[in-house]
PDB file of C-alpha atoms in Angstrom:
ATOM      1  CA  UNK A   1     128.712  -0.624  72.103  1.00 88.00           C
ATOM      2  CA  UNK A   2     130.936   1.477  69.823  1.00 95.00           C
ATOM      3  CA  UNK A   3     134.716   1.065  69.606  1.00 97.00           C
ATOM      4  CA  UNK A   4     135.555   4.037  71.806  1.00 97.00           C
ATOM      5  CA  UNK A   5     133.246   2.785  74.554  1.00 96.00           C
ATOM      6  CA  UNK A   6     134.785  -0.685  74.223  1.00 97.00           C
ATOM      7  CA  UNK A   7     138.245   0.894  74.519  1.00 98.00           C
ATOM      8  CA  UNK A   8     137.106   2.402  77.830  1.00 97.00           C
ATOM      9  CA  UNK A   9     135.884  -1.009  79.000  1.00 98.00           C
ATOM     10  CA  UNK A  10     139.219  -2.604  78.129  1.00 98.00           C
ATOM     11  CA  UNK A  11     141.049   0.126  80.067  1.00 98.00           C
ATOM     12  CA  UNK A  12     138.759  -0.544  83.051  1.00 98.00           C
ATOM     13  CA  UNK A  13     139.367  -4.303  82.908  1.00 98.00           C
ATOM     14  CA  UNK A  14     143.131  -3.957  82.707  1.00 98.00           C
ATOM     15  CA  UNK A  15     143.229  -1.246  85.379  1.00 98.00           C
ATOM     16  CA  UNK A  16     141.229  -3.474  87.718  1.00 98.00           C
ATOM     17  CA  UNK A  17     143.707  -6.318  87.278  1.00 98.00           C
ATOM     18  CA  UNK A  18     146.682  -3.976  87.554  1.00 98.00           C
ATOM     19  CA  UNK A  19     145.419  -2.387  90.767  1.00 97.00           C
ATOM     20  CA  UNK A  20     144.617  -5.779  92.315  1.00 97.00           C
ATOM     21  CA  UNK A  21     148.072  -7.143  91.487  1.00 97.00           C
ATOM     22  CA  UNK A  22     149.856  -3.873  92.304  1.00 97.00           C
ATOM     23  CA  UNK A  23     151.243  -3.717  88.776  1.00 97.00           C
ATOM     24  CA  UNK A  24     153.217  -0.669  87.731  1.00 98.00           C
ATOM     25  CA  UNK A  25     151.735   2.000  85.469  1.00 98.00           C
ATOM     26  CA  UNK A  26     154.170   0.813  82.777  1.00 98.00           C
ATOM     27  CA  UNK A  27     152.771  -2.720  83.006  1.00 98.00           C
ATOM     28  CA  UNK A  28     149.241  -1.337  82.692  1.00 98.00           C
ATOM     29  CA  UNK A  29     150.237   0.583  79.542  1.00 98.00           C
ATOM     30  CA  UNK A  30     151.924  -2.454  77.964  1.00 98.00           C
ATOM     31  CA  UNK A  31     148.912  -4.668  78.737  1.00 98.00           C
ATOM     32  CA  UNK A  32     146.546  -2.011  77.382  1.00 98.00           C
ATOM     33  CA  UNK A  33     148.570  -1.834  74.151  1.00 98.00           C
ATOM     34  CA  UNK A  34     148.263  -5.586  73.798  1.00 98.00           C
ATOM     35  CA  UNK A  35     144.578  -5.900  74.644  1.00 98.00           C
ATOM     36  CA  UNK A  36     143.373  -2.972  72.542  1.00 98.00           C
ATOM     37  CA  UNK A  37     146.066  -2.581  69.899  1.00 97.00           C
ATOM     38  CA  UNK A  38     147.433  -6.063  69.306  1.00 97.00           C
ATOM     39  CA  UNK A  39     151.019  -5.193  70.274  1.00 97.00           C
ATOM     40  CA  UNK A  40     152.457  -8.141  72.181  1.00 97.00           C
ATOM     41  CA  UNK A  41     153.835  -7.737  75.678  1.00 96.00           C
ATOM     42  CA  UNK A  42     157.086  -9.630  75.109  1.00 94.00           C
ATOM     43  CA  UNK A  43     160.163  -9.067  72.981  1.00 93.00           C
ATOM     44  CA  UNK A  44     158.263  -9.466  69.699  1.00 95.00           C
ATOM     45  CA  UNK A  45     156.327  -6.240  70.370  1.00 96.00           C
ATOM     46  CA  UNK A  46     158.465  -4.438  67.819  1.00 94.00           C
ATOM     47  CA  UNK A  47     157.254  -6.692  64.990  1.00 95.00           C
ATOM     48  CA  UNK A  48     153.643  -5.990  65.912  1.00 95.00           C
ATOM     49  CA  UNK A  49     154.295  -2.254  66.163  1.00 93.00           C
ATOM     50  CA  UNK A  50     156.038  -2.209  62.786  1.00 92.00           C
ATOM     51  CA  UNK A  51     152.955  -3.848  61.243  1.00 92.00           C
ATOM     52  CA  UNK A  52     150.679  -1.324  62.920  1.00 90.00           C
ATOM     53  CA  UNK A  53     149.312  -3.688  65.544  1.00 92.00           C
ATOM     54  CA  UNK A  54     146.019  -5.520  65.094  1.00 94.00           C
ATOM     55  CA  UNK A  55     142.447  -4.324  65.173  1.00 93.00           C
ATOM     56  CA  UNK A  56     141.261  -6.040  68.338  1.00 95.00           C
ATOM     57  CA  UNK A  57     138.506  -3.424  68.772  1.00 96.00           C
ATOM     58  CA  UNK A  58     136.896  -2.589  65.459  1.00 95.00           C
ATOM     59  CA  UNK A  59     134.479   0.257  64.958  1.00 95.00           C
ATOM     60  CA  UNK A  60     133.935   3.934  65.386  1.00 95.00           C
ATOM     61  CA  UNK A  61     132.630   6.252  68.081  1.00 96.00           C
ATOM     62  CA  UNK A  62     135.540   8.660  68.383  1.00 97.00           C
ATOM     63  CA  UNK A  63     135.116  12.430  68.625  1.00 97.00           C
ATOM     64  CA  UNK A  64     135.242  14.190  65.234  1.00 96.00           C
ATOM     65  CA  UNK A  65     138.783  15.493  65.715  1.00 97.00           C
ATOM     66  CA  UNK A  66     140.012  11.881  66.089  1.00 97.00           C
ATOM     67  CA  UNK A  67     137.705  10.238  63.521  1.00 96.00           C
ATOM     68  CA  UNK A  68     139.342   9.430  60.188  1.00 94.00           C
ATOM     69  CA  UNK A  69     136.318   7.433  58.954  1.00 93.00           C
ATOM     70  CA  UNK A  70     138.093   4.104  59.449  1.00 94.00           C
ATOM     71  CA  UNK A  71     137.316   1.397  61.962  1.00 94.00           C
ATOM     72  CA  UNK A  72     140.812   1.213  63.472  1.00 95.00           C
ATOM     73  CA  UNK A  73     141.153   4.230  65.736  1.00 97.00           C
ATOM     74  CA  UNK A  74     141.176   2.125  68.919  1.00 97.00           C
ATOM     75  CA  UNK A  75     144.128   0.160  67.500  1.00 97.00           C
ATOM     76  CA  UNK A  76     145.900   3.383  66.548  1.00 96.00           C
ATOM     77  CA  UNK A  77     145.521   4.892  70.022  1.00 98.00           C
ATOM     78  CA  UNK A  78     146.510   1.726  71.906  1.00 98.00           C
ATOM     79  CA  UNK A  79     149.362   0.977  69.508  1.00 97.00           C
ATOM     80  CA  UNK A  80     150.882   4.410  70.032  1.00 97.00           C
ATOM     81  CA  UNK A  81     150.508   3.917  73.796  1.00 98.00           C
ATOM     82  CA  UNK A  82     152.362   0.592  73.522  1.00 98.00           C
ATOM     83  CA  UNK A  83     155.177   2.115  71.486  1.00 97.00           C
ATOM     84  CA  UNK A  84     155.500   5.310  73.556  1.00 98.00           C
ATOM     85  CA  UNK A  85     155.705   3.212  76.723  1.00 98.00           C
ATOM     86  CA  UNK A  86     158.686   1.342  75.355  1.00 98.00           C
ATOM     87  CA  UNK A  87     160.690   3.904  73.389  1.00 97.00           C
ATOM     88  CA  UNK A  88     159.419   7.150  74.868  1.00 97.00           C
ATOM     89  CA  UNK A  89     156.898   9.746  73.728  1.00 96.00           C
ATOM     90  CA  UNK A  90     159.179  11.798  71.473  1.00 96.00           C
ATOM     91  CA  UNK A  91     160.488   8.862  69.382  1.00 96.00           C
ATOM     92  CA  UNK A  92     156.959   7.399  69.221  1.00 96.00           C
ATOM     93  CA  UNK A  93     155.583  10.655  67.816  1.00 95.00           C
ATOM     94  CA  UNK A  94     158.478  10.863  65.351  1.00 95.00           C
ATOM     95  CA  UNK A  95     157.749   7.307  64.182  1.00 94.00           C
ATOM     96  CA  UNK A  96     154.049   8.069  63.794  1.00 94.00           C
ATOM     97  CA  UNK A  97     154.722  11.165  61.693  1.00 93.00           C
ATOM     98  CA  UNK A  98     157.698   9.952  59.636  1.00 92.00           C
ATOM     99  CA  UNK A  99     157.158   6.205  59.374  1.00 92.00           C
ATOM    100  CA  UNK A 100     153.387   6.018  59.748  1.00 90.00           C
ATOM    101  CA  UNK A 101     152.876   9.193  57.709  1.00 90.00           C
ATOM    102  CA  UNK A 102     150.336  10.538  60.201  1.00 91.00           C
ATOM    103  CA  UNK A 103     150.301  14.279  59.550  1.00 93.00           C
ATOM    104  CA  UNK A 104     150.165  16.183  62.864  1.00 92.00           C
ATOM    105  CA  UNK A 105     147.064  18.111  61.722  1.00 94.00           C
ATOM    106  CA  UNK A 106     145.161  14.947  60.744  1.00 96.00           C
ATOM    107  CA  UNK A 107     142.787  12.829  62.838  1.00 95.00           C
ATOM    108  CA  UNK A 108     145.529  10.217  63.246  1.00 96.00           C
ATOM    109  CA  UNK A 109     148.082  12.873  64.183  1.00 96.00           C
ATOM    110  CA  UNK A 110     145.773  14.268  66.849  1.00 97.00           C
ATOM    111  CA  UNK A 111     145.074  10.733  68.103  1.00 97.00           C
ATOM    112  CA  UNK A 112     148.831  10.106  68.303  1.00 97.00           C
ATOM    113  CA  UNK A 113     149.228  13.250  70.401  1.00 97.00           C
ATOM    114  CA  UNK A 114     146.380  12.146  72.678  1.00 98.00           C
ATOM    115  CA  UNK A 115     147.970   8.688  73.086  1.00 98.00           C
ATOM    116  CA  UNK A 116     151.273  10.277  74.021  1.00 98.00           C
ATOM    117  CA  UNK A 117     149.556  12.576  76.516  1.00 98.00           C
ATOM    118  CA  UNK A 118     147.754   9.574  78.032  1.00 98.00           C
ATOM    119  CA  UNK A 119     151.009   7.611  78.255  1.00 98.00           C
ATOM    120  CA  UNK A 120     152.812  10.487  79.974  1.00 98.00           C
ATOM    121  CA  UNK A 121     149.985  11.021  82.460  1.00 98.00           C
ATOM    122  CA  UNK A 122     149.685   7.339  83.396  1.00 98.00           C
ATOM    123  CA  UNK A 123     153.441   6.689  83.500  1.00 98.00           C
ATOM    124  CA  UNK A 124     154.026   9.692  85.755  1.00 98.00           C
ATOM    125  CA  UNK A 125     151.203   8.752  88.107  1.00 97.00           C
ATOM    126  CA  UNK A 126     149.329  12.009  87.424  1.00 98.00           C
ATOM    127  CA  UNK A 127     146.495   9.886  86.001  1.00 98.00           C
ATOM    128  CA  UNK A 128     145.510   7.065  88.347  1.00 98.00           C
ATOM    129  CA  UNK A 129     144.926   3.699  86.702  1.00 98.00           C
ATOM    130  CA  UNK A 130     141.367   3.720  88.025  1.00 98.00           C
ATOM    131  CA  UNK A 131     140.718   6.960  86.112  1.00 98.00           C
ATOM    132  CA  UNK A 132     142.207   5.863  82.777  1.00 98.00           C
ATOM    133  CA  UNK A 133     138.896   4.869  81.216  1.00 98.00           C
ATOM    134  CA  UNK A 134     137.266   8.126  82.289  1.00 97.00           C
ATOM    135  CA  UNK A 135     140.087  10.089  80.661  1.00 98.00           C
ATOM    136  CA  UNK A 136     139.642   8.111  77.421  1.00 98.00           C
ATOM    137  CA  UNK A 137     135.875   8.569  77.482  1.00 97.00           C
ATOM    138  CA  UNK A 138     135.964  12.310  78.006  1.00 97.00           C
ATOM    139  CA  UNK A 139     138.971  13.021  75.809  1.00 97.00           C
ATOM    140  CA  UNK A 140     138.398  10.657  72.854  1.00 98.00           C
ATOM    141  CA  UNK A 141     134.815   9.439  72.599  1.00 97.00           C
ATOM    142  CA  UNK A 142     132.146  11.179  70.536  1.00 93.00           C
ATOM    143  CA  UNK A 143     129.587  10.483  73.259  1.00 78.00           C
ATOM    144  CA  UNK A 144     131.218   9.647  76.594  1.00 60.00           C
ATOM    145  CA  UNK A 145     129.664   6.536  78.129  1.00 55.00           C
ATOM    146  CA  UNK A 146     127.026   7.185  80.759  1.00 60.00           C
ATOM    147  CA  UNK A 147     127.870   6.381  84.361  1.00 53.00           C
TER     148      UNK A 147
END
């Protein structure tokens, strides 16, 4: 299983728990950022974000426009989700570009934009938690998982 497919599985697992416990979309996003990006759920999240999170899902499998030939794109996506959930999409994008030096026209810049789009959709309820993994698969993965 490649990293993008694993990212989808993690989204499914967390969504299942969130739906069962009636957790808010925000809680889902924070938990997703922790599980896939290594950004803690509590007050120390900022330290993790400043360090760039942790590679909890290592590998490739992302569509060419998001593939920077590293094995940390799952961490990048989930980390941006975790940060955007807490400080908002606009400051998260600013931090990615100016602090993380992710040029907007680069694979990481495009992945940042996708993470912000995902965060906005989930937070607003326009993307149901049960559909989060499908969105990731079809938007980010080189070969969307079957089924």
